Amino acid sequence: SDVCSSDLGAFAADLEALNKSNWQDTLKQSDKPVLVMVTGANCKPCDELEVVLKATANSRGDVKFVKVDAKDVGVLSDDLPYVAYSYPS
């Protein structure tokens, strides 16, 4: 899977990171569905999933792919219609 992940990463653009200043424009004003990846520092499964999502984002123009750091979810959670309850470790 490491070979596959590294191959995918060569073709992938970075996912836009959500934060307090841009989440509203990104989620509420998007003209297409938004897939939000909740990620975290030192989360190996998150890193591997992000590589796959980056590659998928390049081929799926009908969906917007973004990410939010798990430490920022609390800052945004009062305004978001969902909450992340657990994260892989």
Tab-separated table of C-alpha atoms in Angstrom:
chain	number	residue	atom	x	y	z
A	1	SER	CA	0.000	0.000	0.000
A	2	ASP	CA	2.949	2.374	0.517
A	3	VAL	CA	3.902	2.064	-3.142
A	4	CYS	CA	0.337	2.747	-4.172
A	5	SER	CA	0.070	5.735	-1.821
A	6	SER	CA	3.301	7.260	-3.067
A	7	ASP	CA	2.231	6.775	-6.684
A	8	LEU	CA	-1.106	8.474	-6.027
A	9	GLY	CA	0.555	11.374	-4.236
A	10	ALA	CA	2.548	12.293	-7.320
A	11	PHE	CA	-0.635	13.324	-9.123
A	12	ALA	CA	-2.559	14.909	-6.259
A	13	ALA	CA	-3.141	18.545	-5.352
A	14	ASP	CA	-3.462	19.586	-1.716
A	15	LEU	CA	-6.886	19.521	-0.090
A	16	GLU	CA	-8.174	22.896	1.056
A	17	ALA	CA	-7.968	23.194	4.843
A	18	LEU	CA	-11.072	24.451	6.656
A	19	ASN	CA	-10.692	26.869	9.541
A	20	LYS	CA	-12.789	29.465	11.383
A	21	SER	CA	-12.305	32.089	8.674
A	22	ASN	CA	-13.140	29.994	5.582
A	23	TRP	CA	-15.459	27.153	6.594
A	24	GLN	CA	-18.686	29.061	6.017
A	25	ASP	CA	-17.826	30.086	2.466
A	26	THR	CA	-16.475	26.645	1.681
A	27	LEU	CA	-19.382	24.577	3.009
A	28	LYS	CA	-22.442	26.766	2.775
A	29	GLN	CA	-21.709	28.458	-0.531
A	30	SER	CA	-20.396	25.485	-2.493
A	31	ASP	CA	-22.364	24.669	-5.623
A	32	LYS	CA	-21.520	20.966	-5.216
A	33	PRO	CA	-21.385	18.417	-2.384
A	34	VAL	CA	-18.436	18.816	-0.006
A	35	LEU	CA	-16.590	15.843	1.481
A	36	VAL	CA	-14.848	16.883	4.715
A	37	MET	CA	-11.951	14.797	5.972
A	38	VAL	CA	-11.220	15.176	9.687
A	39	THR	CA	-7.485	14.726	10.155
A	40	GLY	CA	-4.894	15.062	12.878
A	41	ALA	CA	-1.190	15.504	13.442
A	42	ASN	CA	0.699	12.216	13.697
A	43	CYS	CA	-2.289	10.219	12.424
A	44	LYS	CA	-0.863	7.676	9.964
A	45	PRO	CA	-4.311	6.438	8.782
A	46	CYS	CA	-5.288	10.082	8.155
A	47	ASP	CA	-2.138	10.654	6.090
A	48	GLU	CA	-2.829	7.591	3.956
A	49	LEU	CA	-6.487	8.473	3.462
A	50	GLU	CA	-5.541	12.021	2.496
A	51	VAL	CA	-3.326	10.719	-0.327
A	52	VAL	CA	-6.248	8.719	-1.717
A	53	LEU	CA	-8.681	11.630	-1.365
A	54	LYS	CA	-6.258	14.003	-3.095
A	55	ALA	CA	-6.013	11.654	-6.051
A	56	THR	CA	-9.779	11.169	-6.098
A	57	ALA	CA	-10.334	14.932	-5.992
A	58	ASN	CA	-8.338	15.278	-9.214
A	59	SER	CA	-10.749	12.997	-11.034
A	60	ARG	CA	-14.039	14.085	-9.405
A	61	GLY	CA	-14.951	17.611	-10.373
A	62	ASP	CA	-18.506	17.083	-9.116
A	63	VAL	CA	-17.417	16.902	-5.440
A	64	LYS	CA	-15.304	19.331	-3.417
A	65	PHE	CA	-12.783	17.629	-1.096
A	66	VAL	CA	-11.561	19.551	1.971
A	67	LYS	CA	-9.990	18.750	5.330
A	68	VAL	CA	-10.243	20.030	8.878
A	69	ASP	CA	-7.790	19.349	11.681
A	70	ALA	CA	-9.377	17.479	14.582
A	71	LYS	CA	-8.163	20.152	17.009
A	72	ASP	CA	-10.218	22.727	15.073
A	73	VAL	CA	-13.465	20.742	15.066
A	74	GLY	CA	-14.404	22.145	18.494
A	75	VAL	CA	-14.016	25.696	17.207
A	76	LEU	CA	-16.328	24.966	14.288
A	77	SER	CA	-18.725	22.483	15.905
A	78	ASP	CA	-21.243	25.046	17.145
A	79	ASP	CA	-21.911	26.054	13.548
A	80	LEU	CA	-21.591	22.730	11.749
A	81	PRO	CA	-24.394	20.202	11.248
A	82	TYR	CA	-22.122	17.300	12.220
A	83	VAL	CA	-19.558	16.369	14.860
A	84	ALA	CA	-16.616	13.966	14.737
A	85	TYR	CA	-16.747	11.800	17.862
A	86	SER	CA	-13.643	9.683	17.441
A	87	TYR	CA	-10.482	9.521	15.392
A	88	PRO	CA	-8.179	6.654	14.475
A	89	SER	CA	-4.976	6.416	16.469
